[in-house]
PDB file of C-alpha atoms in Angstrom:
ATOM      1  CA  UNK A   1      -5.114 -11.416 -15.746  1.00  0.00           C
ATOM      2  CA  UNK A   2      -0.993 -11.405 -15.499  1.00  0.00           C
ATOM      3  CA  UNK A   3       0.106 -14.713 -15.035  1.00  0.00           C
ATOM      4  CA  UNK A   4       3.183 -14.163 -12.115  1.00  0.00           C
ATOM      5  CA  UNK A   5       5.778 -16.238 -11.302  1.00  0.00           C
ATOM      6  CA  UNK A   6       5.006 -18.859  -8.429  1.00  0.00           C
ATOM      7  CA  UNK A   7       7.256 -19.306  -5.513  1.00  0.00           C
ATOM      8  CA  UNK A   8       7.617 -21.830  -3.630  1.00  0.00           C
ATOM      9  CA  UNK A   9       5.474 -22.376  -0.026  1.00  0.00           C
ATOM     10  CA  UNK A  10       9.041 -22.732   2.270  1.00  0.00           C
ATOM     11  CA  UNK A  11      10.720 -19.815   0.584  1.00  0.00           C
ATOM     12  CA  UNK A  12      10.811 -16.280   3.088  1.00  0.00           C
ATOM     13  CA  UNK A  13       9.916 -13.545   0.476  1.00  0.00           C
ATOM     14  CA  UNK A  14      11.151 -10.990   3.118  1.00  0.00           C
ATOM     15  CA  UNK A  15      14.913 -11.977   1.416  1.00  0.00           C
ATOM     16  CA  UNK A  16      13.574 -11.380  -2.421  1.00  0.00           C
ATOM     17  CA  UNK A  17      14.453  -7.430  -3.350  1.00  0.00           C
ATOM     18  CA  UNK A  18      12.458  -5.669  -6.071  1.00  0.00           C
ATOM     19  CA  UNK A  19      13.438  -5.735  -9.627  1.00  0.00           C
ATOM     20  CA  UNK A  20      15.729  -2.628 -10.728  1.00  0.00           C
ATOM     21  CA  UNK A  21      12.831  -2.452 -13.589  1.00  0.00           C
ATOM     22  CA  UNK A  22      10.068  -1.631 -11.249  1.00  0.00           C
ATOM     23  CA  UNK A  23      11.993   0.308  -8.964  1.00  0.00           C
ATOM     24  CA  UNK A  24      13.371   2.634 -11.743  1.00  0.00           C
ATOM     25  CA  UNK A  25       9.488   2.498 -12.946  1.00  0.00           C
ATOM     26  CA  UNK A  26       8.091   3.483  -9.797  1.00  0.00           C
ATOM     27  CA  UNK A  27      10.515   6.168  -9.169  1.00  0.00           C
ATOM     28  CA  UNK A  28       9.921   7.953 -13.243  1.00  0.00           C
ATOM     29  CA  UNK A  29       6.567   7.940 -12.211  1.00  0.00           C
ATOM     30  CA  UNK A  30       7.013   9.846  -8.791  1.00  0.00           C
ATOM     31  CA  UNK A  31       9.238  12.596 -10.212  1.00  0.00           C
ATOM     32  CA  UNK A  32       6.999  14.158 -12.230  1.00  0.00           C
ATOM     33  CA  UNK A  33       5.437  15.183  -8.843  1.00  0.00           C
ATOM     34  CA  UNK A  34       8.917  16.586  -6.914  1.00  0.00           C
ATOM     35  CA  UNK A  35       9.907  19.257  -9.395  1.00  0.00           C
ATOM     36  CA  UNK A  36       9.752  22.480  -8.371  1.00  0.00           C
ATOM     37  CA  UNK A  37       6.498  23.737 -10.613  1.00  0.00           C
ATOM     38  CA  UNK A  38       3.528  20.849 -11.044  1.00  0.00           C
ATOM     39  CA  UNK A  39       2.810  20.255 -15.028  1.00  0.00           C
ATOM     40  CA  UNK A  40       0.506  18.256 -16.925  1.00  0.00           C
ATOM     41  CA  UNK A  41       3.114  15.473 -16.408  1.00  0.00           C
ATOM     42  CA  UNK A  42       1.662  14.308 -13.205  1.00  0.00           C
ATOM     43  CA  UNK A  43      -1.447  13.170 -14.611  1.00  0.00           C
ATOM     44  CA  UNK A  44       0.301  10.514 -17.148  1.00  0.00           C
ATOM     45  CA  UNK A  45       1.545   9.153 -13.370  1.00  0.00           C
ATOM     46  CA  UNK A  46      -1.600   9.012 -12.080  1.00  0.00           C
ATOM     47  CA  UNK A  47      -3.017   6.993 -15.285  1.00  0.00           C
ATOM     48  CA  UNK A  48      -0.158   4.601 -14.512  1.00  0.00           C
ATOM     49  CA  UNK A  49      -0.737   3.973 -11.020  1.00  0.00           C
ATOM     50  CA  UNK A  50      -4.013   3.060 -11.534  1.00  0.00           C
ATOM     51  CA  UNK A  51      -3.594   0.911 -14.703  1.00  0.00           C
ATOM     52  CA  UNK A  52      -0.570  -1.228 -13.451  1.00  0.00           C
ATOM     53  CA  UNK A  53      -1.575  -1.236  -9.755  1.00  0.00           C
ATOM     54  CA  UNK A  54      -5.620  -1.664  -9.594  1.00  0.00           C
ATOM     55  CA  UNK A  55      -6.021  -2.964 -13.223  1.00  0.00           C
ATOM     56  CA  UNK A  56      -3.349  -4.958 -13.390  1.00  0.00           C
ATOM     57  CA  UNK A  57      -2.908  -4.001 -16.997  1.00  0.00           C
ATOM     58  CA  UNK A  58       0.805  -4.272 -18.390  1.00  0.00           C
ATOM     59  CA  UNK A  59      -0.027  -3.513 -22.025  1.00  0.00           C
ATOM     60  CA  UNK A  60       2.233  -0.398 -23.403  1.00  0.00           C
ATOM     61  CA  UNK A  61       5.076  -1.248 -20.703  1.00  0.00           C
ATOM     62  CA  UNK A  62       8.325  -2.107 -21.687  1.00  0.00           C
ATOM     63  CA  UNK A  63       9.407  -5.811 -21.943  1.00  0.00           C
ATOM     64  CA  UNK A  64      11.673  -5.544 -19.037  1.00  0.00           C
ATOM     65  CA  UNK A  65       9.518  -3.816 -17.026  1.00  0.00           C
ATOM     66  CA  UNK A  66       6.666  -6.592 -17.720  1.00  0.00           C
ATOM     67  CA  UNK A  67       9.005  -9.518 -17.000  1.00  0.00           C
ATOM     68  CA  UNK A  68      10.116  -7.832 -14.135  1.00  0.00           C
ATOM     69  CA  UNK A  69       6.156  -7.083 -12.909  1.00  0.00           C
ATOM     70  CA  UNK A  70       5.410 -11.122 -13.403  1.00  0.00           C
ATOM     71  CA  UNK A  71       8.704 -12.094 -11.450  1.00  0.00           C
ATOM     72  CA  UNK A  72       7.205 -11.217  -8.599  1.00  0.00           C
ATOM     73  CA  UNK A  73       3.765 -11.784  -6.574  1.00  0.00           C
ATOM     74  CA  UNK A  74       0.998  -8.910  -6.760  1.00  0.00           C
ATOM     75  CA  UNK A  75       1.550  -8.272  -3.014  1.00  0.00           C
ATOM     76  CA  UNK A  76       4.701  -7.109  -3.532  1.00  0.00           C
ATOM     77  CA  UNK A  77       4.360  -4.657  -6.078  1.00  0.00           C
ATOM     78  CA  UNK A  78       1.338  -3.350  -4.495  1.00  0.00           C
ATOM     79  CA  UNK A  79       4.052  -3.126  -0.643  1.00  0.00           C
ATOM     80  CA  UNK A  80       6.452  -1.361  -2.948  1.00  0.00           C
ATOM     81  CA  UNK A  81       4.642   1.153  -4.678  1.00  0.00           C
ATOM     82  CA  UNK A  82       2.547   2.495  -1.830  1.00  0.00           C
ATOM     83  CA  UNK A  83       5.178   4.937  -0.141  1.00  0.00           C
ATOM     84  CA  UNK A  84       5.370   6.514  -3.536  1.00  0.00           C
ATOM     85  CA  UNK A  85       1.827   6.727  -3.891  1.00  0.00           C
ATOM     86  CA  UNK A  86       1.444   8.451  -0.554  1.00  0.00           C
ATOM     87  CA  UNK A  87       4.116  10.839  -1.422  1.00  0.00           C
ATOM     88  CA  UNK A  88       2.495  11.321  -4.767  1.00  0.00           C
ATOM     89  CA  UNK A  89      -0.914  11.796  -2.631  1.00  0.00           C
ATOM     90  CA  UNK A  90       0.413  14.437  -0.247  1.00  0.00           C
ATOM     91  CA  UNK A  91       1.497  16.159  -2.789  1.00  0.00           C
ATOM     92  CA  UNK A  92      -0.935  17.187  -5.142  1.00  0.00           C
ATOM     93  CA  UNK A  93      -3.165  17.487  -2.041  1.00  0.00           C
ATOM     94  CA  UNK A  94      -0.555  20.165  -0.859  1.00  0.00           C
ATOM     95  CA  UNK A  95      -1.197  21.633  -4.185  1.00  0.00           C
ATOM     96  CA  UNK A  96      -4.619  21.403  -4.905  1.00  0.00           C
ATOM     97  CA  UNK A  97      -5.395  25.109  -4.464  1.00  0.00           C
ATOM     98  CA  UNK A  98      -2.646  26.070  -7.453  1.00  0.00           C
ATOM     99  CA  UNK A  99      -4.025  23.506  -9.331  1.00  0.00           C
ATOM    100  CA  UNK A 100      -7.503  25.275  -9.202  1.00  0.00           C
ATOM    101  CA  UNK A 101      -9.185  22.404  -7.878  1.00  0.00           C
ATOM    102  CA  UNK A 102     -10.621  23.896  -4.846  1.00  0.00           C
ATOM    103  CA  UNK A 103     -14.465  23.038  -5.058  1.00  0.00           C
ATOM    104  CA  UNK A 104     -13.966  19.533  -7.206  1.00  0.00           C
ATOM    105  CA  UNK A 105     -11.435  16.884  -7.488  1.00  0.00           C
ATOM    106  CA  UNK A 106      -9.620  16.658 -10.738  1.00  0.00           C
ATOM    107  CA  UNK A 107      -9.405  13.335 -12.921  1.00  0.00           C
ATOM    108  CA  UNK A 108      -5.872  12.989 -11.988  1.00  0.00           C
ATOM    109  CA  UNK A 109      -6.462  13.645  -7.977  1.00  0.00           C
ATOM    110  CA  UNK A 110      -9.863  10.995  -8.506  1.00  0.00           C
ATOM    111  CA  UNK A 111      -7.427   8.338  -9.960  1.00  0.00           C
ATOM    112  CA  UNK A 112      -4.442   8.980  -7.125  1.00  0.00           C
ATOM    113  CA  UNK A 113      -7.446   8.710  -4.356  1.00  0.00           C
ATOM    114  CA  UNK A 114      -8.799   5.868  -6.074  1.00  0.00           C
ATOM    115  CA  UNK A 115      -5.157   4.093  -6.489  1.00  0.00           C
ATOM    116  CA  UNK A 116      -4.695   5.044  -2.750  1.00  0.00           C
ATOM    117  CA  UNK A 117      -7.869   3.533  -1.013  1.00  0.00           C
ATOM    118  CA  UNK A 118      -7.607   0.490  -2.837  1.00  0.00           C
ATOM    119  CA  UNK A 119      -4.117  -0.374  -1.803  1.00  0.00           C
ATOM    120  CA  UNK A 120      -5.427   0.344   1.724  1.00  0.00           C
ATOM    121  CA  UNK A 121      -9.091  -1.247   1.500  1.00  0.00           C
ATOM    122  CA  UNK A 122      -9.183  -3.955  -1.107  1.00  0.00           C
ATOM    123  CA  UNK A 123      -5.854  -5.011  -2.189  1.00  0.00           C
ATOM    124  CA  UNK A 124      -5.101  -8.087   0.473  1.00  0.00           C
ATOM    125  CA  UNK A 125      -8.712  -9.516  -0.727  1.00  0.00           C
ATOM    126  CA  UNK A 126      -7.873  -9.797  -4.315  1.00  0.00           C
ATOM    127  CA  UNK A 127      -4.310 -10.342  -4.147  1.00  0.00           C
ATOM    128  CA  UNK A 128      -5.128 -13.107  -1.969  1.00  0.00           C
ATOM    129  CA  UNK A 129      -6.641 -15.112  -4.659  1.00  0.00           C
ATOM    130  CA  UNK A 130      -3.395 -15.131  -6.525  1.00  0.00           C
ATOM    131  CA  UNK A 131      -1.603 -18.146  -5.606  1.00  0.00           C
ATOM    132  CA  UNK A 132       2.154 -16.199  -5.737  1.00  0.00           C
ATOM    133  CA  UNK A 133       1.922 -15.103  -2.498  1.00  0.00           C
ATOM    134  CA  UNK A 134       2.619 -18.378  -0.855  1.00  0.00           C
ATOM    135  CA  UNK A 135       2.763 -18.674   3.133  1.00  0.00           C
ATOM    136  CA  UNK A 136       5.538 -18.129   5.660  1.00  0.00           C
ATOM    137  CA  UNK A 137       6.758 -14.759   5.846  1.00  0.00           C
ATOM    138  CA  UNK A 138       5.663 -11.399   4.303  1.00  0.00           C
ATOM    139  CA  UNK A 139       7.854  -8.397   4.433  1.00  0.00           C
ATOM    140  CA  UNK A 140       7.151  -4.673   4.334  1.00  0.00           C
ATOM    141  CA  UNK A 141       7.528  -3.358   1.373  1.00  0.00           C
ATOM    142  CA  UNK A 142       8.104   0.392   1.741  1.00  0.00           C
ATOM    143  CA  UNK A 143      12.321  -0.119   1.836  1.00  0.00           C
ATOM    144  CA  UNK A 144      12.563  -1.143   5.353  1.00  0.00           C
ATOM    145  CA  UNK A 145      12.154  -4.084   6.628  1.00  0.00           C
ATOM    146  CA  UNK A 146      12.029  -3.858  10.379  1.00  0.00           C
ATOM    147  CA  UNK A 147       8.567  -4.994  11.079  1.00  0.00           C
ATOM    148  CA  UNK A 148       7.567  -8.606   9.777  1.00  0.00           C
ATOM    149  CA  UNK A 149       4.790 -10.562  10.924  1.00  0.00           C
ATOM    150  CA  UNK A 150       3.898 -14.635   9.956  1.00  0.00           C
ATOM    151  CA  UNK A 151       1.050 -14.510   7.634  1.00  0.00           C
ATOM    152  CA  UNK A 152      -1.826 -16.403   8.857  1.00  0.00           C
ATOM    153  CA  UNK A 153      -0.091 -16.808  12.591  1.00  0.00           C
ATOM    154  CA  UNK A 154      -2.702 -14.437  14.169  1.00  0.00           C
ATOM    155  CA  UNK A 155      -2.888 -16.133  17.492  1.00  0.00           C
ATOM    156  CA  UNK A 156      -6.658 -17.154  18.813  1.00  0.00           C
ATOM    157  CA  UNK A 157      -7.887 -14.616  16.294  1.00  0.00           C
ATOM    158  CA  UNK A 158     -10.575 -15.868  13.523  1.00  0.00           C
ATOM    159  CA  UNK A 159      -9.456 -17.446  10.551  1.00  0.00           C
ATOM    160  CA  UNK A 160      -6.110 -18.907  12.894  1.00  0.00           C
ATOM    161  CA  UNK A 161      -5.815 -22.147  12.787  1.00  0.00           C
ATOM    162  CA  UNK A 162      -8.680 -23.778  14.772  1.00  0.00           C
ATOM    163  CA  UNK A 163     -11.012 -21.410  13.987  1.00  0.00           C
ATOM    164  CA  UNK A 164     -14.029 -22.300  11.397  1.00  0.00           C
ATOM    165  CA  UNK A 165     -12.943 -23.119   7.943  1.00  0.00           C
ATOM    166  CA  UNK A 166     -15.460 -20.412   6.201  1.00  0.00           C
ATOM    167  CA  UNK A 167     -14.057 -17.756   7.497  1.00  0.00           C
ATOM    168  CA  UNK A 168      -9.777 -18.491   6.928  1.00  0.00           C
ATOM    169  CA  UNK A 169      -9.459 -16.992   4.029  1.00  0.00           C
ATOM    170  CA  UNK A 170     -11.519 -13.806   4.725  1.00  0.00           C
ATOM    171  CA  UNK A 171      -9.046 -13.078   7.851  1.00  0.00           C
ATOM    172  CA  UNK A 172      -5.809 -14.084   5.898  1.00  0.00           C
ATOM    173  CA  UNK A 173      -6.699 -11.611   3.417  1.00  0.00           C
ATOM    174  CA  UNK A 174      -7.033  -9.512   6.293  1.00  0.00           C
ATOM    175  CA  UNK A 175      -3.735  -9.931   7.979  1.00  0.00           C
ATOM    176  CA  UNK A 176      -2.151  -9.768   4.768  1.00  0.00           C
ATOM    177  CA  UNK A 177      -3.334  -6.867   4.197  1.00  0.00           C
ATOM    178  CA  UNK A 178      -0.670  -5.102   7.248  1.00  0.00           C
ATOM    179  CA  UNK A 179       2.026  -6.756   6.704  1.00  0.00           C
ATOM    180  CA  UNK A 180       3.841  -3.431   5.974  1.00  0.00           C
ATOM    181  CA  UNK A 181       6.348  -2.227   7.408  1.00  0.00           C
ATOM    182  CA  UNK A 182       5.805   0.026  10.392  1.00  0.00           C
ATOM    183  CA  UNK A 183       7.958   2.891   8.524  1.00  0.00           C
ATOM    184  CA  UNK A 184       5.026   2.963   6.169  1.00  0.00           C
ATOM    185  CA  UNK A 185       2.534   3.568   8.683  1.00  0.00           C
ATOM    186  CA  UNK A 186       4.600   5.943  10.236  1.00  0.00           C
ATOM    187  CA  UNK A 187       4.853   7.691   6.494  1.00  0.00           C
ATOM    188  CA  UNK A 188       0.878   8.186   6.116  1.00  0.00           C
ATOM    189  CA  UNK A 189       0.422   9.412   9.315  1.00  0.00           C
ATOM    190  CA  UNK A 190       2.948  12.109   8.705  1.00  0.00           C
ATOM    191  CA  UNK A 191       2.484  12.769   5.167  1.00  0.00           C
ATOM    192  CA  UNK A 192      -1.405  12.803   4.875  1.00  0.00           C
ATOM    193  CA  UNK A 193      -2.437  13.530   8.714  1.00  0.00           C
ATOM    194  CA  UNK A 194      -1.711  16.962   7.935  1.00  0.00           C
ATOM    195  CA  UNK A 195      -3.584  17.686   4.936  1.00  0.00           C
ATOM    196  CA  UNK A 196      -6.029  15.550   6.241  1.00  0.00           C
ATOM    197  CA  UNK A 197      -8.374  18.973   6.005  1.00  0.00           C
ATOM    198  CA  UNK A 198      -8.174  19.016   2.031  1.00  0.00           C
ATOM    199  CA  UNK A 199     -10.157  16.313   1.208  1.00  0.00           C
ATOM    200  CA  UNK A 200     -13.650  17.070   1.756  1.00  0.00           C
ATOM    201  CA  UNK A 201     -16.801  14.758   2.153  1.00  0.00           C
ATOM    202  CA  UNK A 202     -18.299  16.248  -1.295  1.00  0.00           C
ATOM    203  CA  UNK A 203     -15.038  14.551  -2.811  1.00  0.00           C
ATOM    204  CA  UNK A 204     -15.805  11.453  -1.778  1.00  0.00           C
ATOM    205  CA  UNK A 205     -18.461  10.291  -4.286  1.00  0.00           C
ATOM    206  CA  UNK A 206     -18.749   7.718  -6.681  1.00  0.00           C
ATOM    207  CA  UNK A 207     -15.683   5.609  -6.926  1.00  0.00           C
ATOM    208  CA  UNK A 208     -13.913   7.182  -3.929  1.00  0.00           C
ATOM    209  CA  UNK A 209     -17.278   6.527  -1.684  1.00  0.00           C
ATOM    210  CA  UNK A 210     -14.994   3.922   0.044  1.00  0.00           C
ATOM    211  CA  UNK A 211     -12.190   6.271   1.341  1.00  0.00           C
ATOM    212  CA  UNK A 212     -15.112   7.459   3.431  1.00  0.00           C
ATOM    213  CA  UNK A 213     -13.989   4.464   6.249  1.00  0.00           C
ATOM    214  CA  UNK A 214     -10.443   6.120   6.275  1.00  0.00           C
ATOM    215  CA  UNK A 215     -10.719  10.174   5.951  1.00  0.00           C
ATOM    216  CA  UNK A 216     -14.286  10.604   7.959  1.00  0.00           C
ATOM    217  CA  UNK A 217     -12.681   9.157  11.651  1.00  0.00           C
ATOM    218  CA  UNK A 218      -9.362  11.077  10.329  1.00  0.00           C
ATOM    219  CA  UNK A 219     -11.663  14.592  10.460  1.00  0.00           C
ATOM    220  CA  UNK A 220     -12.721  13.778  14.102  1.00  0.00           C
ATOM    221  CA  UNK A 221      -8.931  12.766  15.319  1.00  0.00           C
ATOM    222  CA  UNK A 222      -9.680   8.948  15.463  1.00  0.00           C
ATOM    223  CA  UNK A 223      -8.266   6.328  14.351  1.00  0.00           C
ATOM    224  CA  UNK A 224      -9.742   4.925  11.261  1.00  0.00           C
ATOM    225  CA  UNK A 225     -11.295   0.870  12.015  1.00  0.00           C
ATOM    226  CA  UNK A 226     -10.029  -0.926   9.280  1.00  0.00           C
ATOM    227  CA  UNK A 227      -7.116  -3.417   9.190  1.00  0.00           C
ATOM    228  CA  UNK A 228      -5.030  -0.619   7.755  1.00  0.00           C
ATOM    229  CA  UNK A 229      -4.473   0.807  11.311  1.00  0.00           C
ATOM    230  CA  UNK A 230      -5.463  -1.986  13.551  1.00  0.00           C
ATOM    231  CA  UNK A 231      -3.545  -4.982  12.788  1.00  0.00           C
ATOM    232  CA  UNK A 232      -1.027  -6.342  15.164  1.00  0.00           C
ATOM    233  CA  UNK A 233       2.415  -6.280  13.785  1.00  0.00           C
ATOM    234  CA  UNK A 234       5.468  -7.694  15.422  1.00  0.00           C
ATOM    235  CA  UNK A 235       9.538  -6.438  15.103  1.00  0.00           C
ATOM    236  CA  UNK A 236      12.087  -7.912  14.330  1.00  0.00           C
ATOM    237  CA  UNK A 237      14.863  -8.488  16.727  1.00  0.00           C
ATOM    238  CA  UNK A 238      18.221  -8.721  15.359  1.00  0.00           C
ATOM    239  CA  UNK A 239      20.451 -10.570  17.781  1.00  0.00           C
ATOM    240  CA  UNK A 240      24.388 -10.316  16.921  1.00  0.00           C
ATOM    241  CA  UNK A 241      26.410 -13.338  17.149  1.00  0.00           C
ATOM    242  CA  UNK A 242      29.895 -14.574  16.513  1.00  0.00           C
ATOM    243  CA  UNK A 243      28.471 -15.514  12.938  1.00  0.00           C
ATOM    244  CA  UNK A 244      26.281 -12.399  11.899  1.00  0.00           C
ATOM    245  CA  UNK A 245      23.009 -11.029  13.042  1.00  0.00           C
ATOM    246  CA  UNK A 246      19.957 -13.763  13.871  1.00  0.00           C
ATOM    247  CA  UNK A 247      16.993 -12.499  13.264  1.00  0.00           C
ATOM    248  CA  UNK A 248      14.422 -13.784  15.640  1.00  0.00           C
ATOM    249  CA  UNK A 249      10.965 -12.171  15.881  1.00  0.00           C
ATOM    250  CA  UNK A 250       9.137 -15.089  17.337  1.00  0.00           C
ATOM    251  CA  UNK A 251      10.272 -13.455  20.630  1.00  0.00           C
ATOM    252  CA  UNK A 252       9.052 -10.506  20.591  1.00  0.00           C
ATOM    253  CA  UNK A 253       5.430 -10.047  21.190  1.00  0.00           C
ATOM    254  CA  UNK A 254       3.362  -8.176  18.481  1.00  0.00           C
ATOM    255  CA  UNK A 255       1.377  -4.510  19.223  1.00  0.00           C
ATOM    256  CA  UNK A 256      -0.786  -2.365  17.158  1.00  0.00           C
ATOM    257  CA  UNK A 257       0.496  -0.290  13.938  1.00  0.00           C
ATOM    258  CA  UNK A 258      -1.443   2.639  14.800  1.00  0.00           C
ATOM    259  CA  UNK A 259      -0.070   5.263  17.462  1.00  0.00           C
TER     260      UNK A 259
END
């Protein structure tokens, strides 16, 4: 397991910016999918998503780019890299006639599906356990920053404070697991809603099984139940004073990420 810098409990990560190394990492990997014909150069991307994101597996990177990876919580590489991987995602689904992978998935489009649904489904739970993420605030991590939320301040919900001790960290995982930025949200829906139609139930076998939750309520125009799409997030208000702008989102009261 990467060992990851700690920060401390009082500190607001929504301040800390991504290392130039991982943002010039995630971006290689995403233009192999934007030029104009698809070659085989996607699939090396998709093999890195995985590895780096899921398996948490830095051997073959660059020194920088590992020392850059540990500098910063789990969490936040996994809030950074999904808007690439969703634009990666859209487009080899876009593409998945040319590619001649009408009637089956290929390896690369099983690894990008399986990167994808575990950013959405399982990444709070076991990024959780990694004691990097700290309390306080969590910012989105797809470049904008307008929608914060406190982690663990979920109101009278379970696993907020009062509530039974067994189930805390179950729900903080949860809540953590939406504190996105609404621009992210905003990018799924409109990227993948579309295409929604090329992903058929006959793809999701085996390791994808678990998408299942997400693309099935999709198919039938509903909103998929999962924290994903039904956690409360709250905006930021930025109030401008004599000295700069205050940020104050305690004031504003939170509403659902899903339209």
């Amino acid at each position: 397991m990467v060992k990851r810098k700690s920060l401390d409990e009082n500190e607001p990560e929504c301040g800390k910016g991504i290392p130039f190394a991982i943002q010039t990492f995630l971006w290689s990997q995403t233009s192999a999918f934007l030029r104009p014909k698809l070659g085989k150069q996607y699939e090396a991307s998709c093999v890195s998503f995985e590895r780096v994101l899921v398996e948490n597996k830095l051997h073959g990177l660059s020194r920088e780019l590992s020392e850059a990876i540990q500098s910063i919580s789990r969490w936040e590489l996994v809030q950074a890299a999904l808007p690439h991987v969703l634009h990666c995602t859209s487009i080899l689904l876009s593409n998945r006639n040319k590619l001649g992978h009408q009637d089956k998935l290929g390896v690369a489009e099983t690894k990008l599906l399986h990167t994808l649904h575990w950013m959405l489904l399982d990444a709070a739970q076991e990024c959780n356990h990694e004691p990097s993420l700290g309390h306080g605030w969590s910012g989105g991590g797809s470049g904008s920053s307008a929608f914060l939320q406190p982690v663990g301040d979920q109101g009278s919900s379970p696993g907020a404070p009062g509530s039974s001790p067994g189930s805390e960290e179950d729900e903080n995982a949860r809540a953590k697991l939406f504190h996105k930025s609404m621009a992210t949200v905003e990018l799924f829906v409109f990227l993948l809603a579309p295409l929604i139609h090329r992903i058929k139930e006959s793809d999701l076998t085996f390791r994808l099984a678990s998408g299942l939750v997400i693309w099935q309520p999709m198919w039938e125009h509903r909103q998929p139940d999962i924290p994903a799409f039904t956690a409360l997030i709250k905006p930021v208000r930025h109030i401008v004073t004599g000295g700069g702008i205050d940020e104050n989102p305690s004031q504003i009261p939170a509403r659902r990420c899903w339209f």
